[in-house]
Coordinates of C-alpha atoms and ligand atoms in Angstrom, one line a residue:
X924 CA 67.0 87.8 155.5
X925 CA 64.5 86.1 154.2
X926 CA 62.1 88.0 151.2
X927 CA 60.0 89.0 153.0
X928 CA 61.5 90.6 155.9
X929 CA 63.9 92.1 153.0
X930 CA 61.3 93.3 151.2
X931 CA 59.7 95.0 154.7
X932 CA 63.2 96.7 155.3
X933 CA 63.1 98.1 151.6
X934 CA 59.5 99.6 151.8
X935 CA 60.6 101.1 155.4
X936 CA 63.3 102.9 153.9
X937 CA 61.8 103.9 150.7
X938 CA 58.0 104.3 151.5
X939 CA 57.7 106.7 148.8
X940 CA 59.5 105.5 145.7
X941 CA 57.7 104.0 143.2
X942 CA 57.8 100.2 143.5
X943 CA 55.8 99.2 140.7
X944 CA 54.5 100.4 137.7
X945 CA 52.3 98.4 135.0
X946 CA 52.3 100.9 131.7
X947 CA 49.5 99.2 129.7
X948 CA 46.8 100.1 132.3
X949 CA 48.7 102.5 134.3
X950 CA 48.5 101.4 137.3
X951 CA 51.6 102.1 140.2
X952 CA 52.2 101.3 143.9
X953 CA 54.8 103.2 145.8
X954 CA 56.6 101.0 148.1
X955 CA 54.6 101.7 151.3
X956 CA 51.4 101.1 148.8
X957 CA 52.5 98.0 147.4
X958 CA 53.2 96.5 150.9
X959 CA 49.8 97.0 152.3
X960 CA 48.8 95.2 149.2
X961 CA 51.2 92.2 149.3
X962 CA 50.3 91.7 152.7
X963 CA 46.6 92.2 152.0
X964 CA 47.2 88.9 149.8
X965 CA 49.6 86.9 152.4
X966 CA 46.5 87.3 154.6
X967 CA 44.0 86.5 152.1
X968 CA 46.1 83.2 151.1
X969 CA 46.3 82.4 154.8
X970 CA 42.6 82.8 154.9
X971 CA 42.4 80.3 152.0
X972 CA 44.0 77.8 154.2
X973 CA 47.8 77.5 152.6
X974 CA 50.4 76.3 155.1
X975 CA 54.2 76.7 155.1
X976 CA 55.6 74.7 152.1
X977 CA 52.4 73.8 150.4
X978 CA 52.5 74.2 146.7
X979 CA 51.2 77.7 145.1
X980 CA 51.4 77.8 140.6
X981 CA 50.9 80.9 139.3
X982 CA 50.4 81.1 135.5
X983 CA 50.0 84.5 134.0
X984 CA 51.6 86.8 131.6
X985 CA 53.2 90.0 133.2
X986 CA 51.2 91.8 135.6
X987 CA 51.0 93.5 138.9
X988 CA 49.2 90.4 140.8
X989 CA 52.2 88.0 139.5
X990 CA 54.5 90.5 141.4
X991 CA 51.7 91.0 144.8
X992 CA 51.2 86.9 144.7
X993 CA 55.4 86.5 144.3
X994 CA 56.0 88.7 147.7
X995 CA 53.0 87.6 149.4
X996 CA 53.6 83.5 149.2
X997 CA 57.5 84.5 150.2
X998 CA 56.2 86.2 153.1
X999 CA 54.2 82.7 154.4
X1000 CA 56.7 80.5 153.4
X1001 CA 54.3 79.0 150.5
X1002 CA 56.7 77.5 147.5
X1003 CA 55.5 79.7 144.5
X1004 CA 55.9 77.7 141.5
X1005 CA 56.2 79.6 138.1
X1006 CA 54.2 78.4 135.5
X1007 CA 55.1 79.0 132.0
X1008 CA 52.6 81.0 130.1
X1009 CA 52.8 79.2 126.8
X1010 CA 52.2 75.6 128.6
X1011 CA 48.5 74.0 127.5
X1012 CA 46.4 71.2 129.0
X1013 CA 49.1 68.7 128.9
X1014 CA 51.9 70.4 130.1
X1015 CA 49.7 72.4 132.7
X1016 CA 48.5 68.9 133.9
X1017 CA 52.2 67.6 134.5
X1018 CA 53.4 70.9 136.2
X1019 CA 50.7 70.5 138.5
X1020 CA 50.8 67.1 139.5
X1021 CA 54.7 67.3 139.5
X1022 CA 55.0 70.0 141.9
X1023 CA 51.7 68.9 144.3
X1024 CA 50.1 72.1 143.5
X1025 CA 47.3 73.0 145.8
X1026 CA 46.2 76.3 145.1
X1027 CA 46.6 78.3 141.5
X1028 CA 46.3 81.5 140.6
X1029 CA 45.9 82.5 136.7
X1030 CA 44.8 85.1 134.4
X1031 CA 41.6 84.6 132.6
X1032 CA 43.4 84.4 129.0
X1033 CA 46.2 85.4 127.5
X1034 CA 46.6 86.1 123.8
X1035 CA 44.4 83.2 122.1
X1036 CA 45.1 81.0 125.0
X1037 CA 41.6 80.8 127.4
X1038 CA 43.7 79.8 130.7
X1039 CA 40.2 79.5 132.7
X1040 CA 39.0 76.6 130.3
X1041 CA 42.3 74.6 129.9
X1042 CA 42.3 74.9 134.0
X1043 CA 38.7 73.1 134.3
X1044 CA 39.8 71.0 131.4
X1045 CA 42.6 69.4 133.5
X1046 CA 41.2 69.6 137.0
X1047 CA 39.7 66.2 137.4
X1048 CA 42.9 64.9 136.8
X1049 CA 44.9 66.7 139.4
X1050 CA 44.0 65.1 143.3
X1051 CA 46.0 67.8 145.0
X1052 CA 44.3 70.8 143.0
X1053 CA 41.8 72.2 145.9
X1054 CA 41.5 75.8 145.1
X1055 CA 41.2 77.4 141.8
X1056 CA 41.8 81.5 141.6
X1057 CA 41.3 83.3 138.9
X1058 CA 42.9 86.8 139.0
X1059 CA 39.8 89.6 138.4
X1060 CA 37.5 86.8 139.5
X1061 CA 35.3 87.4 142.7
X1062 CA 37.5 84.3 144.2
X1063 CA 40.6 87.0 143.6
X1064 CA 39.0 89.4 144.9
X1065 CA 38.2 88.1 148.0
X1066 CA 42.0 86.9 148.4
X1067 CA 43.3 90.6 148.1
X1068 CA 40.8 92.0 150.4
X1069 CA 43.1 90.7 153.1
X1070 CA 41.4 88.7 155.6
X1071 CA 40.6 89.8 159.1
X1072 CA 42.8 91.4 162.1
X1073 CA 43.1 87.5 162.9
X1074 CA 44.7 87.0 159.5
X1075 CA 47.0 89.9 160.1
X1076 CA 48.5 88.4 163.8
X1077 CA 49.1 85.0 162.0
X1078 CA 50.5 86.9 159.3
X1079 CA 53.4 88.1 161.7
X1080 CA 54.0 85.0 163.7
X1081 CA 54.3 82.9 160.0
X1082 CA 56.7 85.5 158.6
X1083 CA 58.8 85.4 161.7
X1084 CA 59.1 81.9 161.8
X1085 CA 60.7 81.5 158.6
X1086 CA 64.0 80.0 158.0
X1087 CA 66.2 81.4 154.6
X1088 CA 66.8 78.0 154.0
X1089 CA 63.7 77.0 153.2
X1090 CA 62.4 76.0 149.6
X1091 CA 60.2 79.3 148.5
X1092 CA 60.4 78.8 144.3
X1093 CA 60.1 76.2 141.9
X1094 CA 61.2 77.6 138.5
X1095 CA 61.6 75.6 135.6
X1096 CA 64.2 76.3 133.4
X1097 CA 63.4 77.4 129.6
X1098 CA 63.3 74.3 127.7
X1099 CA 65.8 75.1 125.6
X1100 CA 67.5 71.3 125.4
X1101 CA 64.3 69.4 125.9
X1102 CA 61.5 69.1 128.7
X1103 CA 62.0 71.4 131.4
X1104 CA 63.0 71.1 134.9
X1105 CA 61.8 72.4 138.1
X1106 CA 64.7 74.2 140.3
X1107 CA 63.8 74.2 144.1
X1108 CA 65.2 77.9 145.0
X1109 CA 65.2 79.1 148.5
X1110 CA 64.8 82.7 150.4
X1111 CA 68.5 82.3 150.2
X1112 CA 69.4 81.2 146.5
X1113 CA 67.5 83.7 145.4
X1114 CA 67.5 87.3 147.2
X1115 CA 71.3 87.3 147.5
X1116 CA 71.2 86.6 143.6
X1117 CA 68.9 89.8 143.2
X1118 CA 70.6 91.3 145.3
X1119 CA 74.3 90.9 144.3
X1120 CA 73.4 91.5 140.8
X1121 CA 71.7 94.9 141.3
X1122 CA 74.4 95.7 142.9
X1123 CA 76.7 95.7 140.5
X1124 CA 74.1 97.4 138.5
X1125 CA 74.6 100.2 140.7
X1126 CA 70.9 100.2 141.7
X1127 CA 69.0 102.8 143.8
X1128 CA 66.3 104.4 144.5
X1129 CA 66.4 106.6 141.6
X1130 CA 66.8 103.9 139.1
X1131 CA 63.3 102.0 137.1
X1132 CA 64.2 99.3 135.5
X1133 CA 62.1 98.6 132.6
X1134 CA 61.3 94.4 132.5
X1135 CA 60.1 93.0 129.0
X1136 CA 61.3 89.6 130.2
X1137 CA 58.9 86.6 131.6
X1138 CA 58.5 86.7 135.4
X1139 CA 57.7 82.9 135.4
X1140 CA 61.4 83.1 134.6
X1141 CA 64.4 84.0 136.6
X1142 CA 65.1 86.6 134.8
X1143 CA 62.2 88.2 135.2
X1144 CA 61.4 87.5 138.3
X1145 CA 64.9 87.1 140.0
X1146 CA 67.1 89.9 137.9
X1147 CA 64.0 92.1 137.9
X1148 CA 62.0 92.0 140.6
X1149 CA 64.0 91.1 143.2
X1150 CA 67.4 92.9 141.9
X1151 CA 65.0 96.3 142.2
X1152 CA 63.0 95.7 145.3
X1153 CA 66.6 94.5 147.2
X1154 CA 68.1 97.9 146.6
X1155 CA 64.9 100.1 146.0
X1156 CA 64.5 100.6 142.3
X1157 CA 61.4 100.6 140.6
X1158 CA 59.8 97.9 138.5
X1159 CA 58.3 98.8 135.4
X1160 CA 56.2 96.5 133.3
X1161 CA 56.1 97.7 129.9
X1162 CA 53.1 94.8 128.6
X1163 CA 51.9 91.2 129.1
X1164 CA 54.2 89.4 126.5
X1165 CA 57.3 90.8 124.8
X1166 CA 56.5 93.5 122.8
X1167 CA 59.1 95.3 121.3
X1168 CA 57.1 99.2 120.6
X1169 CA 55.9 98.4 123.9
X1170 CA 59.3 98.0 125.4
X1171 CA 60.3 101.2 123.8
X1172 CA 57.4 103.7 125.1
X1173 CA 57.5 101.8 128.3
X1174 CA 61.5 103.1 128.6
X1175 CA 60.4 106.6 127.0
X1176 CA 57.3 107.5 129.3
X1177 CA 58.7 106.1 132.5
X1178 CA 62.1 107.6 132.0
X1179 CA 63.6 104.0 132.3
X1180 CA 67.6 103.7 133.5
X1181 CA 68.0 100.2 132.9
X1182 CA 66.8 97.7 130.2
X1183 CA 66.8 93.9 130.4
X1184 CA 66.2 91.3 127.7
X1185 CA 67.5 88.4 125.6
X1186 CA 69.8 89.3 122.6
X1187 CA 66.6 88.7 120.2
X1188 CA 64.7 91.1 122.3
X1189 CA 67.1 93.6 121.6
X1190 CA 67.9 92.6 118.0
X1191 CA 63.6 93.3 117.3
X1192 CA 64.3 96.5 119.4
X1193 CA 67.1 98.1 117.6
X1194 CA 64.8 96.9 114.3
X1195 CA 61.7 98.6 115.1
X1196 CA 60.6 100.9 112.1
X1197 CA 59.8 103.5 114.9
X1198 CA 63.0 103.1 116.9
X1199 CA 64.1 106.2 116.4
X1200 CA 60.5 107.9 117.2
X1201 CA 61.6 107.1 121.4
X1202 CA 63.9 109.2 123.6
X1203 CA 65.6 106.5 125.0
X1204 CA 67.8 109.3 126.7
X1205 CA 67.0 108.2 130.2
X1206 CA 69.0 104.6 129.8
X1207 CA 72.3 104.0 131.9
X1208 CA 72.1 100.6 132.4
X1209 CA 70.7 97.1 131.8
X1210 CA 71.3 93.6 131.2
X1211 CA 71.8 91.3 127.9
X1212 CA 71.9 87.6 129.0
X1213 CA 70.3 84.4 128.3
X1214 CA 72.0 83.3 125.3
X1215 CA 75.6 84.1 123.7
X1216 CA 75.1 88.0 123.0
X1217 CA 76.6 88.9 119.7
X1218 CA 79.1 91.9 119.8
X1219 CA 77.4 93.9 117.4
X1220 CA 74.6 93.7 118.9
X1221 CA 75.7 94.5 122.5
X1222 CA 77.8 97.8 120.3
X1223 CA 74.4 98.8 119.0
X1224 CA 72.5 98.6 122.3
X1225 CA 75.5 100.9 124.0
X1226 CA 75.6 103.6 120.4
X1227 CA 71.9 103.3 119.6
X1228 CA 70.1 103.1 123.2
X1229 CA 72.6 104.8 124.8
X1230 CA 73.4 101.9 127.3
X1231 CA 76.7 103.0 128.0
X1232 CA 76.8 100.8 131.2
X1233 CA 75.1 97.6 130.5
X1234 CA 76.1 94.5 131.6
X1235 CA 76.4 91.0 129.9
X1236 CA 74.5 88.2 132.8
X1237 CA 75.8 84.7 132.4
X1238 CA 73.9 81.9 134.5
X1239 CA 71.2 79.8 134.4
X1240 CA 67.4 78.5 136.7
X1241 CA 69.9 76.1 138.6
X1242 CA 71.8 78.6 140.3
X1243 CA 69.1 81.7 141.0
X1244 CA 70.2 82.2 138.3
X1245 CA 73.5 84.9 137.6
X1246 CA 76.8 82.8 138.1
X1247 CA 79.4 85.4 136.1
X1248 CA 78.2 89.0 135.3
X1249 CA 80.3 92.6 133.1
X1250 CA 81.3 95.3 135.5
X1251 CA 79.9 98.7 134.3
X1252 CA 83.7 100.1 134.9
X1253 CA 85.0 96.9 132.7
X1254 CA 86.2 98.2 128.7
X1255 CA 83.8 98.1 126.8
X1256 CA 85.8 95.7 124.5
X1257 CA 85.5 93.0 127.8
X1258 CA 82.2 94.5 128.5
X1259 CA 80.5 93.2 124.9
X1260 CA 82.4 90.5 124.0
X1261 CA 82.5 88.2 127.4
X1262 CA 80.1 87.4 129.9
X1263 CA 82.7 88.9 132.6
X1264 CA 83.9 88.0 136.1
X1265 CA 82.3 85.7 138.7
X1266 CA 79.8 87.1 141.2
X1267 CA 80.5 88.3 144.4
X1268 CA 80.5 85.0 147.4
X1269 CA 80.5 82.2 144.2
X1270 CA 82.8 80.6 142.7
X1271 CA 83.5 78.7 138.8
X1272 CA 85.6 76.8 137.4
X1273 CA 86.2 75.2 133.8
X1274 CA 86.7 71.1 134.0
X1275 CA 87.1 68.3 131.7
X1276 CA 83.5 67.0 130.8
X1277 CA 85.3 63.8 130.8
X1278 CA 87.5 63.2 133.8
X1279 CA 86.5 66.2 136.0
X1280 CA 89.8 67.6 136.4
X1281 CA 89.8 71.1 136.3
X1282 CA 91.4 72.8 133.4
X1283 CA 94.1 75.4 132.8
X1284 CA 93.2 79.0 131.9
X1285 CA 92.3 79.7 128.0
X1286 CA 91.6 76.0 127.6
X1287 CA 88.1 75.3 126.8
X1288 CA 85.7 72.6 129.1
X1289 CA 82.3 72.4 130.9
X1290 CA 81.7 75.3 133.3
X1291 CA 81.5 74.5 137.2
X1292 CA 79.3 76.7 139.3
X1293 CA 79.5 76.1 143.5
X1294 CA 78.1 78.5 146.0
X1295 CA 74.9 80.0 147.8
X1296 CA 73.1 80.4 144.6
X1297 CA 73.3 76.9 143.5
X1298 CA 69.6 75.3 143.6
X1299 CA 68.2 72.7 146.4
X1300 CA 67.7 70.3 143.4
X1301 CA 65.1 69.7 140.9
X1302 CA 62.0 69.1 142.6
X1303 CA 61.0 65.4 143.3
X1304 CA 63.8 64.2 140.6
X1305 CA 66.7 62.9 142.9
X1306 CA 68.3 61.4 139.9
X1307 CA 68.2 64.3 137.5
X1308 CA 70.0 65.8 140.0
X1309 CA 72.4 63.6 140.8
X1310 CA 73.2 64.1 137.4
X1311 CA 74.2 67.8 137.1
X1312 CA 75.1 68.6 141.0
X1313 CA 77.9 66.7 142.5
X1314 CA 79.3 65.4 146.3
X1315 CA 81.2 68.9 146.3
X1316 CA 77.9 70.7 145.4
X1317 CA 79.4 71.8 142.0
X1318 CA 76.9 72.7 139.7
X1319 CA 77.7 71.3 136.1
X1320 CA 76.4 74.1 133.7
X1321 CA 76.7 72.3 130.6
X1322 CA 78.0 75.1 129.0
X1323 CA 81.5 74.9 127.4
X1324 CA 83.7 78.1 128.5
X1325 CA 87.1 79.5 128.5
X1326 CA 88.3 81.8 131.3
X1327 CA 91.2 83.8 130.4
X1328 CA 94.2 84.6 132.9
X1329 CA 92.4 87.4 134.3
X1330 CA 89.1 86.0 135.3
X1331 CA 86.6 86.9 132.4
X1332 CA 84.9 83.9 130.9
X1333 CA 83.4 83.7 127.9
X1334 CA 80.6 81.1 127.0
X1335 CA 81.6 79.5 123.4
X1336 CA 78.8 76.8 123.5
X1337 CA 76.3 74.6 125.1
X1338 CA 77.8 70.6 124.9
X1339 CA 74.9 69.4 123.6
X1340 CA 75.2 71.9 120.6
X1341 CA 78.5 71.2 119.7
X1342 CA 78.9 69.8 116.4
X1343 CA 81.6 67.4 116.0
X1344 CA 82.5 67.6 111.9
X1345 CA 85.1 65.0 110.2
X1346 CA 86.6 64.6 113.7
X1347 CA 86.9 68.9 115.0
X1348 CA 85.4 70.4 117.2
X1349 CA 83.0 73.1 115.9
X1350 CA 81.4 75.6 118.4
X1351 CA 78.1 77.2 116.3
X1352 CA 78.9 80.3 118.3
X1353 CA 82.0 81.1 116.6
X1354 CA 80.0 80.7 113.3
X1355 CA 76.9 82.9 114.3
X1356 CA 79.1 85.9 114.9
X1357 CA 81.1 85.3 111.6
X1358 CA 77.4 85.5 110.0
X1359 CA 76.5 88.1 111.4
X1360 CA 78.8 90.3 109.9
X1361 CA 77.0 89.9 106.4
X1362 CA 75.4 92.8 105.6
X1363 CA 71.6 91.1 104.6
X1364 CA 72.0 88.8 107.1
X1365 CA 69.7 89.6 110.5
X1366 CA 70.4 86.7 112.5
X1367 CA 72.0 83.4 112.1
X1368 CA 72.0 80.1 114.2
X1369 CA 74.2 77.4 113.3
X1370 CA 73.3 73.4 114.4
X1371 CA 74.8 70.2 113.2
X1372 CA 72.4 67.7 110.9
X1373 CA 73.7 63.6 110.3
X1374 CA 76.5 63.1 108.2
X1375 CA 77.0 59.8 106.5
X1376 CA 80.8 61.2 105.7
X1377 CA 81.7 63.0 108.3
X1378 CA 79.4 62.4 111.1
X1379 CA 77.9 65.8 111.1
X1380 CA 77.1 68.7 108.9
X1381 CA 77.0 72.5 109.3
X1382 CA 73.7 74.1 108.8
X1383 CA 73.0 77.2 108.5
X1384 CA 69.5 78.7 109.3
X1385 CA 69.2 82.9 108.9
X1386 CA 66.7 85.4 108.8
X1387 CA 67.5 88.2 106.6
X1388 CA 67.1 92.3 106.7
X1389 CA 63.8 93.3 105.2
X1390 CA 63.7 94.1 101.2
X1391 CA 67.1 92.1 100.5
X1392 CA 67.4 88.9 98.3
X1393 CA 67.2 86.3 99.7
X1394 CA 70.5 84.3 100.0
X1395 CA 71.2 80.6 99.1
X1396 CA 73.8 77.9 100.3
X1397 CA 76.8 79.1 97.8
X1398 CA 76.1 82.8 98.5
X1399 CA 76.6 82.0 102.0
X1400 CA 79.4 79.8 101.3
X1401 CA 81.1 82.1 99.2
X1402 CA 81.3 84.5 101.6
X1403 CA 82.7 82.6 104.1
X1404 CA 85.1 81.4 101.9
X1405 CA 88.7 82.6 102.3
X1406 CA 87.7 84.0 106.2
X1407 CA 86.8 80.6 107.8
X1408 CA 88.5 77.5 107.7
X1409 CA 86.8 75.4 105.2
X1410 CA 85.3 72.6 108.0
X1411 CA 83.4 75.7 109.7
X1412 CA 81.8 76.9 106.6
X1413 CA 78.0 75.3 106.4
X1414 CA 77.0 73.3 103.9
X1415 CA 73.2 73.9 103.8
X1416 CA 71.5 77.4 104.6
X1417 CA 68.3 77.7 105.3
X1418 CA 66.5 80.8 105.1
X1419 CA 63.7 81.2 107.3
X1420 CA 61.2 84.2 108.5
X1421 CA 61.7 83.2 112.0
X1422 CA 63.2 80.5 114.3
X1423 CA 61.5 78.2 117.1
X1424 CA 61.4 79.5 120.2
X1425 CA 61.2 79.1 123.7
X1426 CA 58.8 81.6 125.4
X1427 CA 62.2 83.0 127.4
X1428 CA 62.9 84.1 123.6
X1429 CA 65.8 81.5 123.2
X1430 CA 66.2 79.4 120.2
X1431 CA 65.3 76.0 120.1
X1432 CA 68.2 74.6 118.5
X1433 CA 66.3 70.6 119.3
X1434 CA 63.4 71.6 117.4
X1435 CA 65.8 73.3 114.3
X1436 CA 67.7 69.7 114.6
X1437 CA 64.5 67.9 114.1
X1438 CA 63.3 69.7 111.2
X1439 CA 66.5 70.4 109.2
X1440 CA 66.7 66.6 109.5
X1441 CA 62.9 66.5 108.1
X1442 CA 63.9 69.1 105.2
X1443 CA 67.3 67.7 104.0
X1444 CA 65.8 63.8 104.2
Ligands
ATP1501 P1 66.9 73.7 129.5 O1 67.9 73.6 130.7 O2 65.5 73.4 129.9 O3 67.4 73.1 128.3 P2 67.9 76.5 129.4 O4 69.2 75.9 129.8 O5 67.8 77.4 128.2 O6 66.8 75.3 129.1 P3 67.7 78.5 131.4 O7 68.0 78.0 132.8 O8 66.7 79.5 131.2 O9 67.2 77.2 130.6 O10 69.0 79.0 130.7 C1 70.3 78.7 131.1 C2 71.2 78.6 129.9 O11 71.2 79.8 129.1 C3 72.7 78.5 130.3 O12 73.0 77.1 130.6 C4 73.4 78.9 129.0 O13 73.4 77.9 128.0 C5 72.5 80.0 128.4 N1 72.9 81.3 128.8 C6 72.5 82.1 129.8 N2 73.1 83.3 129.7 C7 74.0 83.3 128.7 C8 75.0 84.2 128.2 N3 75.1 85.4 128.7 N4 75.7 83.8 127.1 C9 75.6 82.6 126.6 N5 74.7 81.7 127.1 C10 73.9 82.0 128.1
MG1502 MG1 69.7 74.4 131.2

């Protein structure tokens, strides 16, 4: 299939299910309603003279017409690149240029960003920019008024004339290790993904999946839209940017089943003063992924939210993205403490970084993805993806994992986080969850800072519970001492109100290098 004829299929069978709901202004489509309206802006973009492969960027928070403009470019073959919401002038120039852009589509504003003025800002430097809409603008307007009849034959003859193998997305992954990169995804890559992984969710019509999550990420976009409108679940968007009260009323009023989100989603969540104010009773299901997801935090999410069937996602932009996913009937003990079994169709395998030979079970090395979700390459950068995707078409994750003699990996590290101290091997992960366990303690992420001794340092950076004291390097220390060995116990701590992020919600252990290094001279 490609997305759009699966999408076509879904609303045929479910024309009456809700497809879509936006809580903050209450707006909802069925899935019969929703199609007239997708297709209303397929014809409107035909009308606005986009071909088969040209360039769309959409840059917006959550909101229905991210969703309508996602289905409606898939259905004319347009390559939809995501946008991230946080970018300004410079990086919005880049992104546009870099991907040949010729027609975007953005909110007004979002937060204190005014995305309207950085747009007219950057426009005289990007040749290929031709057509400028802004979404509640009388240009949008005219795009989702659909065209003519005329617009509505070529609609059919483009959609039928689609191949599943062609480019239809250009996501750029988080940013998490330095300047992004734009994955070329096609029909393919990216609806078996959804679909595979809803799946295994168990989804149905009778399940609305609650998505706090960016849609200019795969996880938003990918895991949630697509793994709901593949097996006809609802899509519920609970606000513009994460919100964690939000997130919660959005679950309680719409009688949510599943939940997704990153582990700090969750951990702000399961924090909220008010938590307890929501009847969360209606929740089955969800996902964690993203980044390692601390066992006590998946416990809480399955005692406290009542997830008694959520799933722990491993996978990443490059391969659409889930590689390795939990099985709702997995214990609970593999369920929370491992990112679970490779997906349907795909396969993985843990290598030396080094030589490239693949490694026996339990032994830990850089995880191998190969299979139909792994990406077309990064757009126009041959040579960055030379680098990560080899002859065999393995992707190289680099993530270190171990699988055990049963199947279930579990993700111990990125490479480039590892912290080699005095000569060993130190994966932050291990040190996080130790952390963790203090009781003023909220969360912890552990990097590596020069060493004149011994090459590299631990340091600690933590955010603690609200009305404790705040802790110093030899509180920390002292409590680690006696439980770690003494190499994996940090020498500085660094207390702080809140890490760097990304806008995917994942720490940005670069930026925590750089300034730890700025702090400790
Ligand atoms: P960049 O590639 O730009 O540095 P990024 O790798 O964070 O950023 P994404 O594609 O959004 O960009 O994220 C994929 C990465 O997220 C994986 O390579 C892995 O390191 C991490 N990750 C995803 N899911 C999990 C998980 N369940 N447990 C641990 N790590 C995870
Ligand atoms: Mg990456």
């Amino acid at each position: 299939d490609t997305i759009g004829d699966n999408f076509d299929r879904t609303a045929a069978a479910y024309p009456d299910v809700d497809a879509l709901v936006e809580v903050s202004t209450g707006r909802r489509w069925t899935y019969v309603q929703l199609r007239e309206d997708v297709d209303k802006v397929a014809c409107g973009l035909l009308q606005a003279g986009l071909q088969v492969g040209d360039r769309l960027g959409i840059w917006a928070p959550n909101m229905a017409e991210w969703t309508l403009v996602q289905y409606a470019t898939a259905k004319i073959g347009v390559v939809l690149v995501n946008i991230n919401p946080s970018y300004r002038t410079h990086e919005l120039e880049f992104v546009l240029n870099q991907a040949g852009i010729s027609v975007l589509v953005a909110a007004r504003e979002f937060k204190t960003s005014d995305y309207a003025g950085m747009i007219e800002q950057v426009r005289p430097n990007c040749p290929d920019l031709r057509k400028v809409v802004i979404i509640g603008s009388p240009e949008w307007d005219e795009v989702a008024a659909g065209g003519d009849a005329g617009d509505r034959v070529r609609l059919a003859e483009t959609q039928a004339g689609l191949s599943t193998d062609d480019p239809i997305n250009i996501q750029y992954t988080s940013g998490t290790t330095g300047f992004p990169k734009g994955a070329t995804l096609s029909h393919h890559n990216i609806l078996n993904n959804g679909h595979s992984l809803g799946r295994i969710l168990g989804y149905g019509p009778d399940d609305r999946v609650c998505i706090p999550v960016p849609f200019y990420h795969c996880f938003g976009m990918v895991m949630g839209n697509l793994g709901c409108t593949t097996n006809g679940a609802t899509m519920v968007i609970p606000a513009q940017g994460f919100d964690p009260k939000a997130t919660l009323h959005a679950v309680a009023q719409e009688r949510c089943t599943s939940l997704y989100g990153v582990p700090t989603m969750f951990i702000a969540e399961l924090n909220d003063p008010e938590f307890g104010s929501y009847d969360l009773s209606s929740l089955r299901t969800g996902i964690m992924a993203g980044s390692p997801c601390p066992v006590e935090v998946m416990k809480q999410v399955v005692d406290r939210m009542g997830m008694t069937e959520v799933t722990i996602a491993y996978g990443m932009t490059e391969t659409s993205p889930v590689s390795t996913q939990t099985r709702r009937d997995d214990s609970l003990e593999l369920r929370v403490s491992t990112v679970g079994r490779v997906l349907p169709h795909l396969e993985v395998k843990v290598v030396d970084p080094e030589t490239g030979a693949t490694l026996p079970r339990n032994t830990p090395g850089e995880l191998c993805t190969r299979g139909y979700s792994v990406m077309l390459g990064y757009w126009n950068q041959q040579e960055k993806t030379d680098e990560v995707l080899d002859r065999a078409r393995w992707m190289h994750t680099g993530d270190i994992a171990v699988m055990d003699d049963d199947g279930y990996v579990n993700i111990t590290g990125r490479i480039k986080d590892m912290v080699i101290r005095g000569g060993e091997n130190v994966y932050p992960r291990e040190i996080e969850e130790f952390l963790y366990t203090h009781p003023d303690i909220l969360d912890a992420q552990v990097i590596g800072v020069p060493d004149v001794k011994y090459g590299e340092e631990l340091c600690a950076w933590i955010t603690q519970r609200e009305g404790t004291t705040p802790l110093d390097a030899a509180a920390v220390r002292e409590f680690a001492t006696g439980k770690l060995a003494h190499y994996k116990i940090p020498r500085y701590v660094m207390v702080v109100d809140e890490f760097p992020m990304t806008v995917t919600g994942k720490v940005r252990k670069v930026e925590m290098r750089a300034s730890s290094v700025e702090t400790l001279g």
